[in-house]
Amino acid sequence: MAGGGGSVKEVGSKGELDKIVGDGSPAILHFWATWCEASKHMDQVFSHLSTDFPHAHFLRVEAEEQPEISELYSVSAVPYFVFFKDGKAVDTLEGADPSSLANKVAKIAGSITPGDPAAPASLGMAAGPTVLETVQELARENGAPQVSSSGLDDRLTKRLQQLAASHPIMLFMKGNPEEPKCGFSQKVVDILKKENVKFGSFDILTDNGVREGLKKFSNWPTYPQLYCKGELLGGCDIIITMHESGELKEVFKDYGVEISDSAGGKGGISEPSGLSAVLATRLSALVNSSPVMLFMKGTPDEPRCGFSRKVVDILKQEKVEFESFDILTDDEVRQGLKVYSNWSSYPQLYIKGELIGGSDIVLEMQKSGELRKVLAENGIHHKDSLEDHLKNIVNSSPVMLFMKGTPDAPRCGFSSKVVNALKEEGVEFGSFDILSDEEVRQGLKTFSNWPTYPQLYYKGELVGGCDIVLELQSSGELKSTLSE
């Protein structure tokens, strides 16, 4: 078998990948992204492993640039590895875990030296000394465990760190500064305004993951929580005490927080630093332009990266109406939103103006049921598909007539004849005026495979149109057909 000869090969297409994997040699495929530091670190380990296992193919794909390949292997986060043997995918690995990567490579690629028996996969046995040194360095830099000392997974910890540091002064509260949902949050908002400082806020009622996670992250069990330059100051009681003693103002000064002239202005909600007021206003308007807003590469009909497609698919699965913005069409928005949200990659999903996160967070929230809960808490409910909508109408009455006009004012002779037949037989029925809803009018033709109106249904099943109804009445079968 050919193998890769101790180098990493960039894969440019699915066809190229199929050809390489198809030769039957062990192969490892690394999905990475330029913006992901963990990908870059793992790529160093990956490169060293390719030297130690020259008889295996080491392949690399930039996940966002090759959406077809990313979708094929359900890649929703990077770094991500797929392991092939005998032309088939046999294993995967998600995340920056150098030890597991080395172990899995050894498992499919065998021992380093040809002729030696394959050793049990442990890092020291599977990899050469250079790899081991790189892994140890990565462990020191990143902290090898996938779960932080607070008991939170690394993704949530990173998100909480980003949120806490997203403004020089950041308040996690119930509600928002304009409409606090508890008295303690109200008091801290009032104090910050009296201190004449700008501050950001996050409504913990909108995101249970943040609400529960931040308690562990900060080791502080209640809300509100106030942060300055990413450091926890405390809750309501502590902030009141610091304010009354003058200590709060001193802390803000020590941290270099800008304080407005006491004569000139009030504190309030801050704009993210580094943006012009015009751009910040534009981004705020875009973020709040729809209850559910997705900033993505491409459009929902034509996503331009696998991660964007993943979030689109999730929102469609949840039957949520959403708007989108193609960041590839406007570089000012593309770069500015990274600063505005303190989130460095795309897609970005917002609900009621609050950042939810990228594809990995949205996927985790969907799997746990948290996404549906957050949507419901914000008053965003499922949109029925047209088929569901039609089923609901068809079944809204045991006998249901789709007609032009209403029973009291039919708008065509055929509809009038069916109404009269039902009334003469003493049949109670519901009706729907198809002239009032073009989507239902056209959709029901496909749904029923019946091209004309009126259409009469009984217990969700199509009986027929005008001719069939009149024939049933003429034969004396109409009432019995509609009462079985």
Coordinates of C-alpha atoms in Angstrom, one line a residue:
M1 CA 0.0 0.0 0.0
A2 CA 1.3 3.4 -0.9
G3 CA 0.8 5.5 2.2
G4 CA 1.5 9.2 2.5
G5 CA 5.3 9.1 2.9
G6 CA 5.5 11.2 6.0
S7 CA 3.7 14.4 4.9
V8 CA 0.3 16.1 5.2
K9 CA -1.6 16.5 2.0
E10 CA -4.2 19.3 1.5
V11 CA -7.4 17.8 0.0
G12 CA -9.1 20.0 -2.7
S13 CA -12.2 18.0 -3.5
K14 CA -14.4 15.0 -2.6
G15 CA -13.2 13.2 -5.7
E16 CA -9.6 13.6 -4.6
L17 CA -10.4 12.3 -1.1
D18 CA -12.3 9.3 -2.5
K19 CA -9.3 8.4 -4.7
I20 CA -6.8 8.6 -1.8
V21 CA -8.9 6.7 0.7
G22 CA -9.9 4.2 -1.9
D23 CA -6.4 2.7 -2.2
G24 CA -7.0 1.0 1.2
S25 CA -4.2 2.5 3.1
P26 CA -4.8 3.8 6.6
A27 CA -5.8 7.5 6.3
I28 CA -6.5 10.3 8.8
L29 CA -8.5 13.3 7.7
H30 CA -8.1 16.6 9.7
F31 CA -10.9 19.2 9.4
W32 CA -9.5 22.6 10.5
A33 CA -10.2 26.3 10.3
T34 CA -7.9 29.3 10.0
W35 CA -9.6 31.1 12.8
C36 CA -9.4 28.2 15.3
E37 CA -6.3 28.2 17.5
A38 CA -7.0 24.7 18.7
S39 CA -6.9 23.5 15.0
K40 CA -3.5 25.1 14.5
H41 CA -2.1 23.5 17.6
M42 CA -3.5 20.1 16.7
D43 CA -2.1 20.5 13.2
Q44 CA 1.4 20.6 14.6
V45 CA 0.8 17.2 16.3
F46 CA -0.8 15.9 13.1
S47 CA 2.2 16.9 11.1
H48 CA 4.6 15.1 13.5
L49 CA 2.5 12.0 13.5
S50 CA 2.7 11.9 9.7
T51 CA 6.4 11.6 10.0
D52 CA 6.2 8.8 12.5
F53 CA 3.6 6.9 10.5
P54 CA 4.8 7.3 6.9
H55 CA 2.7 4.3 5.7
A56 CA -0.6 6.2 6.4
H57 CA -2.2 9.0 4.5
F58 CA -2.4 12.3 6.6
L59 CA -5.0 14.5 4.9
R60 CA -6.2 18.0 5.8
V61 CA -9.4 19.9 4.8
E62 CA -10.3 23.5 5.5
A63 CA -13.8 22.8 6.7
E64 CA -15.5 26.0 5.6
E65 CA -13.9 25.9 2.2
Q66 CA -15.0 22.3 1.5
P67 CA -18.6 22.2 2.7
E68 CA -19.4 19.1 0.6
I69 CA -16.8 17.1 2.4
S70 CA -17.6 18.6 5.8
E71 CA -21.3 17.8 5.4
L72 CA -20.5 14.2 4.3
Y73 CA -18.8 13.6 7.7
S74 CA -21.3 15.7 9.8
V75 CA -18.6 18.2 10.8
S76 CA -20.0 20.9 13.1
A77 CA -16.9 21.9 15.1
V78 CA -13.2 21.9 14.6
P79 CA -10.7 20.4 15.0
Y80 CA -12.3 17.2 13.9
F81 CA -10.7 14.0 12.7
V82 CA -12.0 11.0 10.6
F83 CA -10.0 7.8 10.5
F84 CA -10.1 5.4 7.5
K85 CA -9.1 1.8 7.1
D86 CA -9.6 -0.4 4.1
G87 CA -11.4 2.4 2.3
K88 CA -14.0 2.9 5.1
A89 CA -14.4 5.5 7.8
V90 CA -14.0 3.6 11.1
D91 CA -13.6 6.2 13.8
T92 CA -13.8 10.0 14.6
L93 CA -12.4 12.4 17.1
E94 CA -13.7 15.9 17.9
G95 CA -11.7 18.5 19.8
A96 CA -8.1 19.2 20.7
D97 CA -7.1 16.0 22.4
P98 CA -3.5 15.1 21.3
S99 CA -3.3 11.9 23.4
S100 CA -6.5 10.5 21.8
L101 CA -5.3 11.5 18.4
A102 CA -2.0 9.7 18.7
N103 CA -3.7 6.6 20.2
K104 CA -6.3 6.4 17.4
V105 CA -3.6 6.9 14.7
A106 CA -1.6 4.1 16.2
K107 CA -4.7 1.9 16.3
I108 CA -5.4 2.1 12.6
A109 CA -1.8 2.6 11.3
G110 CA 0.0 0.0 13.5
S111 CA 3.5 0.3 14.8
I112 CA 6.0 2.8 13.7
T113 CA 8.6 0.4 12.4
P114 CA 7.6 -2.0 9.6
G115 CA 7.8 -5.6 10.9
D116 CA 7.3 -4.7 14.5
P117 CA 4.1 -5.9 16.1
A118 CA 1.5 -3.2 16.7
A119 CA 1.8 -2.0 20.2
P120 CA -1.1 -1.1 22.5
A121 CA -1.9 2.5 21.8
S122 CA -0.4 4.8 24.4
L123 CA 1.0 8.1 23.6
G124 CA 4.6 7.3 24.4
M125 CA 4.5 4.0 22.5
A126 CA 2.6 5.3 19.5
A127 CA 4.4 8.5 18.8
G128 CA 8.0 9.6 18.5
P129 CA 9.8 11.9 21.0
T130 CA 9.1 15.0 19.0
V131 CA 5.4 14.3 19.0
L132 CA 5.4 13.7 22.7
E133 CA 7.2 17.0 23.3
T134 CA 4.7 18.8 21.2
V135 CA 1.8 17.2 23.0
Q136 CA 3.2 18.1 26.4
E137 CA 3.7 21.7 25.3
L138 CA 0.1 21.8 24.0
A139 CA -1.2 20.4 27.3
R140 CA 0.7 23.1 29.2
E141 CA -0.7 25.9 26.9
N142 CA -4.3 24.7 26.7
G143 CA -4.8 22.5 29.7
A144 CA -5.2 19.0 28.5
P145 CA -8.6 18.1 30.1
Q146 CA -11.6 18.8 28.1
V147 CA -13.5 19.8 31.2
S148 CA -12.3 22.8 33.3
S149 CA -11.7 22.7 37.0
S150 CA -15.1 24.4 37.5
G151 CA -16.8 21.3 36.0
L152 CA -17.8 23.1 32.8
D153 CA -16.9 21.9 29.3
D154 CA -14.3 24.0 27.5
R155 CA -16.8 25.5 25.0
L156 CA -19.1 26.9 27.6
T157 CA -16.1 28.1 29.7
K158 CA -14.8 29.9 26.6
R159 CA -18.2 31.4 25.9
L160 CA -18.6 32.7 29.5
Q161 CA -15.1 34.2 29.4
Q162 CA -16.0 36.0 26.2
L163 CA -19.2 37.3 27.6
A164 CA -17.7 38.4 30.8
A165 CA -15.0 40.3 28.9
S166 CA -17.2 41.6 26.1
H167 CA -17.5 45.1 27.8
P168 CA -15.2 46.8 30.3
I169 CA -18.2 46.6 32.7
M170 CA -20.5 43.7 32.2
L171 CA -23.7 43.0 34.2
F172 CA -25.3 39.6 34.2
M173 CA -28.9 40.3 35.3
K174 CA -32.5 39.2 35.2
G175 CA -34.1 41.2 32.4
N176 CA -32.4 44.2 30.8
P177 CA -31.4 47.7 31.9
E178 CA -34.6 49.2 30.5
E179 CA -36.8 46.4 32.0
P180 CA -35.1 44.6 35.0
K181 CA -37.0 41.5 36.1
C182 CA -35.9 41.6 39.7
G183 CA -35.3 44.3 42.4
F184 CA -31.7 43.3 42.9
S185 CA -30.9 43.7 39.2
Q186 CA -32.7 47.1 39.2
K187 CA -30.6 48.3 42.1
V188 CA -27.3 47.5 40.4
V189 CA -28.5 49.1 37.2
D190 CA -29.4 52.3 39.1
I191 CA -26.0 52.3 40.9
L192 CA -24.1 52.0 37.6
K193 CA -26.0 54.8 36.1
K194 CA -25.3 56.9 39.2
E195 CA -21.6 56.1 38.8
N196 CA -21.8 57.5 35.3
V197 CA -20.3 54.5 33.6
K198 CA -21.2 52.7 30.4
F199 CA -21.9 49.0 30.8
G200 CA -23.0 45.9 28.8
S201 CA -25.6 43.5 30.1
F202 CA -26.8 39.9 29.5
D203 CA -30.3 38.7 30.4
I204 CA -29.7 35.3 32.1
L205 CA -33.4 34.5 31.8
T206 CA -32.9 34.1 28.1
D207 CA -30.2 31.4 28.3
N208 CA -30.3 28.7 31.0
G209 CA -26.9 27.4 29.9
V210 CA -25.3 30.7 30.8
R211 CA -27.5 31.1 33.8
E212 CA -26.4 27.8 35.4
G213 CA -22.9 27.8 34.0
L214 CA -21.9 31.2 35.2
K215 CA -22.7 30.1 38.8
K216 CA -19.9 27.5 38.5
F217 CA -17.6 29.7 36.5
S218 CA -17.7 32.5 39.0
N219 CA -18.4 30.3 42.1
W220 CA -21.2 32.8 42.9
P221 CA -24.7 31.3 43.3
T222 CA -27.0 34.2 42.7
Y223 CA -27.8 37.1 40.3
P224 CA -27.0 39.8 39.4
Q225 CA -23.3 39.4 38.9
L226 CA -21.1 42.4 38.0
Y227 CA -17.8 42.0 36.2
C228 CA -15.1 44.6 35.5
K229 CA -12.5 43.8 32.8
G230 CA -13.5 40.1 33.0
E231 CA -13.1 39.9 36.8
L232 CA -16.1 39.3 39.1
L233 CA -16.8 42.2 41.6
G234 CA -19.8 40.6 43.2
G235 CA -23.6 40.7 43.6
C236 CA -26.1 43.3 44.6
D237 CA -25.1 43.6 48.3
I238 CA -21.4 44.0 47.6
I239 CA -22.0 46.5 44.8
I240 CA -24.3 48.6 47.1
T241 CA -21.6 48.6 49.9
M242 CA -18.8 49.5 47.4
H243 CA -20.9 52.3 45.9
E244 CA -21.8 53.8 49.3
S245 CA -18.2 53.7 50.5
G246 CA -16.8 55.2 47.2
E247 CA -14.8 52.0 46.6
L248 CA -16.7 51.2 43.4
K249 CA -15.6 54.4 41.7
E250 CA -12.0 53.7 42.8
V251 CA -12.1 50.2 41.4
F252 CA -13.4 51.5 38.0
K253 CA -10.5 54.1 38.0
D254 CA -8.0 51.4 38.8
Y255 CA -9.2 49.3 35.9
G256 CA -9.1 52.3 33.5
V257 CA -12.8 52.4 33.0
E258 CA -14.0 55.7 31.5
I259 CA -16.3 57.6 33.8
S260 CA -18.5 60.4 32.3
D261 CA -18.3 63.9 33.8
S262 CA -20.8 63.9 36.7
A263 CA -22.2 67.2 35.4
G264 CA -22.4 66.1 31.8
G265 CA -24.0 62.8 31.5
K266 CA -25.4 59.5 32.8
G267 CA -24.1 56.0 32.7
G268 CA -25.8 53.6 30.4
I269 CA -25.5 50.7 28.0
S270 CA -22.2 50.8 26.3
E271 CA -21.3 50.2 22.7
P272 CA -18.6 47.6 22.1
S273 CA -15.2 49.2 22.0
G274 CA -13.3 49.7 18.7
L275 CA -16.4 50.5 16.6
S276 CA -17.6 53.8 15.3
A277 CA -20.9 55.0 16.6
V278 CA -22.4 54.7 13.1
L279 CA -21.2 51.1 12.6
A280 CA -22.3 50.1 16.1
T281 CA -25.8 51.5 15.4
R282 CA -26.0 49.7 12.1
L283 CA -24.9 46.4 13.6
S284 CA -27.4 46.8 16.5
A285 CA -30.1 47.4 13.9
L286 CA -29.2 44.3 11.9
V287 CA -28.9 42.1 15.0
N288 CA -32.4 43.2 16.1
S289 CA -34.0 43.2 12.7
S290 CA -35.6 39.8 13.3
P291 CA -36.4 37.9 16.5
V292 CA -34.1 35.1 15.2
M293 CA -31.2 36.5 13.1
L294 CA -28.4 34.5 11.5
F295 CA -25.2 36.0 10.2
M296 CA -23.8 33.4 7.9
K297 CA -21.7 32.7 4.8
G298 CA -24.2 32.6 1.9
T299 CA -27.9 32.3 2.1
P300 CA -30.3 29.8 3.6
D301 CA -31.0 28.4 0.1
E302 CA -27.3 28.4 -0.8
P303 CA -25.0 28.2 2.3
R304 CA -21.3 28.8 1.4
C305 CA -19.9 26.8 4.3
G306 CA -20.8 23.7 6.2
F307 CA -21.1 25.4 9.6
S308 CA -23.6 27.9 8.2
R309 CA -25.5 25.0 6.6
K310 CA -25.6 23.2 9.9
V311 CA -27.3 26.1 11.7
V312 CA -29.8 26.6 8.8
D313 CA -30.7 23.0 9.0
I314 CA -31.2 23.2 12.8
L315 CA -33.5 26.2 12.5
K316 CA -35.5 24.5 9.8
Q317 CA -35.7 21.3 12.0
E318 CA -37.0 23.5 14.8
K319 CA -39.5 25.1 12.3
V320 CA -38.4 28.5 13.3
E321 CA -38.8 31.6 11.1
F322 CA -35.6 33.5 10.8
E323 CA -33.8 36.2 8.8
S324 CA -30.2 36.0 7.6
F325 CA -27.4 38.3 6.5
D326 CA -24.7 37.1 4.1
I327 CA -21.5 38.4 5.6
L328 CA -19.6 37.6 2.4
T329 CA -21.4 40.5 0.8
D330 CA -20.3 43.2 3.2
D331 CA -16.8 43.2 4.7
E332 CA -17.6 46.1 7.1
V333 CA -20.3 44.0 8.7
R334 CA -18.2 40.8 8.6
Q335 CA -15.3 42.4 10.5
G336 CA -17.3 44.8 12.7
L337 CA -19.6 42.1 14.0
K338 CA -16.7 40.2 15.4
V339 CA -15.9 43.2 17.6
Y340 CA -19.5 43.9 18.4
S341 CA -20.2 40.4 19.5
N342 CA -16.7 39.5 20.7
W343 CA -17.1 36.3 18.7
S344 CA -14.4 35.7 16.1
S345 CA -16.1 33.3 13.6
Y346 CA -19.2 32.7 11.6
P347 CA -22.1 31.7 11.6
Q348 CA -23.4 33.8 14.5
L349 CA -27.0 33.2 15.8
Y350 CA -28.9 35.9 17.7
I351 CA -32.3 35.6 19.5
K352 CA -34.0 38.9 20.4
G353 CA -30.7 40.7 19.9
E354 CA -28.6 38.4 22.2
L355 CA -25.8 36.3 20.8
I356 CA -26.5 32.6 21.2
G357 CA -23.2 31.4 19.6
G358 CA -21.8 29.5 16.6
S359 CA -22.6 26.2 15.0
D360 CA -21.2 24.0 17.8
I361 CA -23.1 25.8 20.6
V362 CA -26.3 25.8 18.6
L363 CA -25.9 22.1 17.8
E364 CA -25.3 21.3 21.5
M365 CA -28.3 23.4 22.5
Q366 CA -30.5 21.6 20.0
K367 CA -29.4 18.2 21.3
S368 CA -30.1 19.1 24.9
G369 CA -33.4 20.7 24.2
E370 CA -32.1 24.1 25.4
L371 CA -32.5 25.8 22.1
R372 CA -36.3 25.1 22.0
K373 CA -36.6 26.3 25.6
V374 CA -34.7 29.6 24.9
L375 CA -36.9 30.2 21.8
A376 CA -40.1 29.5 23.8
E377 CA -38.9 31.8 26.6
N378 CA -38.5 34.6 24.0
G379 CA -42.0 34.0 22.6
I380 CA -40.7 32.3 19.4
H381 CA -42.7 29.3 18.5
H382 CA -42.7 26.7 15.8
K383 CA -43.9 27.7 12.4
D384 CA -46.0 24.9 10.9
S385 CA -45.0 23.7 7.5
L386 CA -47.6 24.2 4.8
E387 CA -48.4 20.5 4.9
D388 CA -48.9 20.7 8.7
H389 CA -51.0 23.8 8.2
L390 CA -53.2 22.1 5.6
K391 CA -53.7 19.0 7.8
N392 CA -54.7 21.2 10.7
I393 CA -57.4 23.0 8.6
V394 CA -58.6 19.7 7.0
N395 CA -59.1 18.2 10.4
S396 CA -60.5 21.3 12.1
S397 CA -64.1 19.9 11.5
P398 CA -65.3 16.3 10.9
V399 CA -66.9 17.6 7.7
M400 CA -64.8 20.3 6.1
L401 CA -65.6 22.2 2.9
F402 CA -62.9 24.1 0.9
M403 CA -64.9 26.5 -1.3
K404 CA -64.9 29.9 -3.0
G405 CA -66.6 32.3 -0.6
T406 CA -68.5 31.3 2.5
P407 CA -71.7 29.2 3.1
D408 CA -73.7 32.4 3.4
A409 CA -72.1 34.0 0.4
P410 CA -70.7 31.5 -2.1
R411 CA -68.6 33.0 -4.8
C412 CA -69.1 30.3 -7.5
G413 CA -72.0 28.0 -8.6
F414 CA -70.2 24.8 -7.8
S415 CA -69.5 25.8 -4.2
S416 CA -73.1 27.0 -3.8
K417 CA -74.4 23.6 -5.0
V418 CA -72.3 21.7 -2.5
V419 CA -73.4 24.0 0.4
N420 CA -77.1 23.5 -0.6
A421 CA -76.6 19.7 -0.7
L422 CA -75.1 19.6 2.8
K423 CA -77.8 21.9 4.2
E424 CA -80.5 19.8 2.6
E425 CA -79.1 16.6 4.2
G426 CA -78.8 18.4 7.6
V427 CA -75.1 17.9 7.7
E428 CA -73.1 20.3 10.0
F429 CA -69.8 21.4 8.4
G430 CA -66.9 23.7 8.6
S431 CA -65.6 25.7 5.7
F432 CA -62.6 27.6 4.4
D433 CA -62.7 30.3 1.8
I434 CA -59.8 29.5 -0.5
L435 CA -60.0 32.9 -2.1
S436 CA -58.7 34.4 1.2
D437 CA -55.4 32.5 1.2
E438 CA -53.5 31.8 -2.0
E439 CA -51.0 29.6 -0.3
V440 CA -53.8 27.2 0.9
R441 CA -55.5 27.5 -2.4
Q442 CA -52.5 26.2 -4.4
G443 CA -51.1 24.0 -1.7
L444 CA -54.3 22.0 -1.2
K445 CA -54.4 21.0 -4.9
T446 CA -51.0 19.2 -4.4
F447 CA -52.0 17.9 -0.9
S448 CA -55.2 16.3 -2.2
N449 CA -54.1 15.6 -5.7
W450 CA -57.3 17.2 -6.8
P451 CA -57.1 20.3 -9.1
T452 CA -60.4 22.1 -8.6
Y453 CA -62.7 23.5 -6.0
P454 CA -64.8 23.0 -4.0
Q455 CA -63.3 20.0 -2.1
L456 CA -65.2 18.2 0.6
Y457 CA -63.4 16.2 3.4
Y458 CA -64.7 13.8 6.0
K459 CA -62.5 13.0 9.0
G460 CA -59.4 14.3 7.1
E461 CA -60.1 12.2 4.0
L462 CA -61.1 13.7 0.6
V463 CA -64.6 12.8 -0.5
G464 CA -64.5 14.7 -3.7
G465 CA -65.7 17.8 -5.6
C466 CA -69.1 19.1 -6.7
D467 CA -70.0 16.2 -9.1
I468 CA -69.2 13.5 -6.6
V469 CA -71.1 15.2 -3.8
L470 CA -74.2 15.6 -6.0
E471 CA -74.0 12.0 -7.1
L472 CA -73.9 10.9 -3.5
Q473 CA -76.9 13.0 -2.6
S474 CA -78.8 11.7 -5.7
S475 CA -78.1 8.1 -4.6
G476 CA -79.0 8.8 -1.0
E477 CA -75.5 8.0 0.2
L478 CA -74.3 11.5 1.1
K479 CA -75.5 11.6 4.7
S480 CA -74.4 8.1 5.5
T481 CA -71.0 8.7 3.9
L482 CA -70.5 11.7 6.2
S483 CA -71.6 10.0 9.4
E484 CA -69.8 6.6 9.3

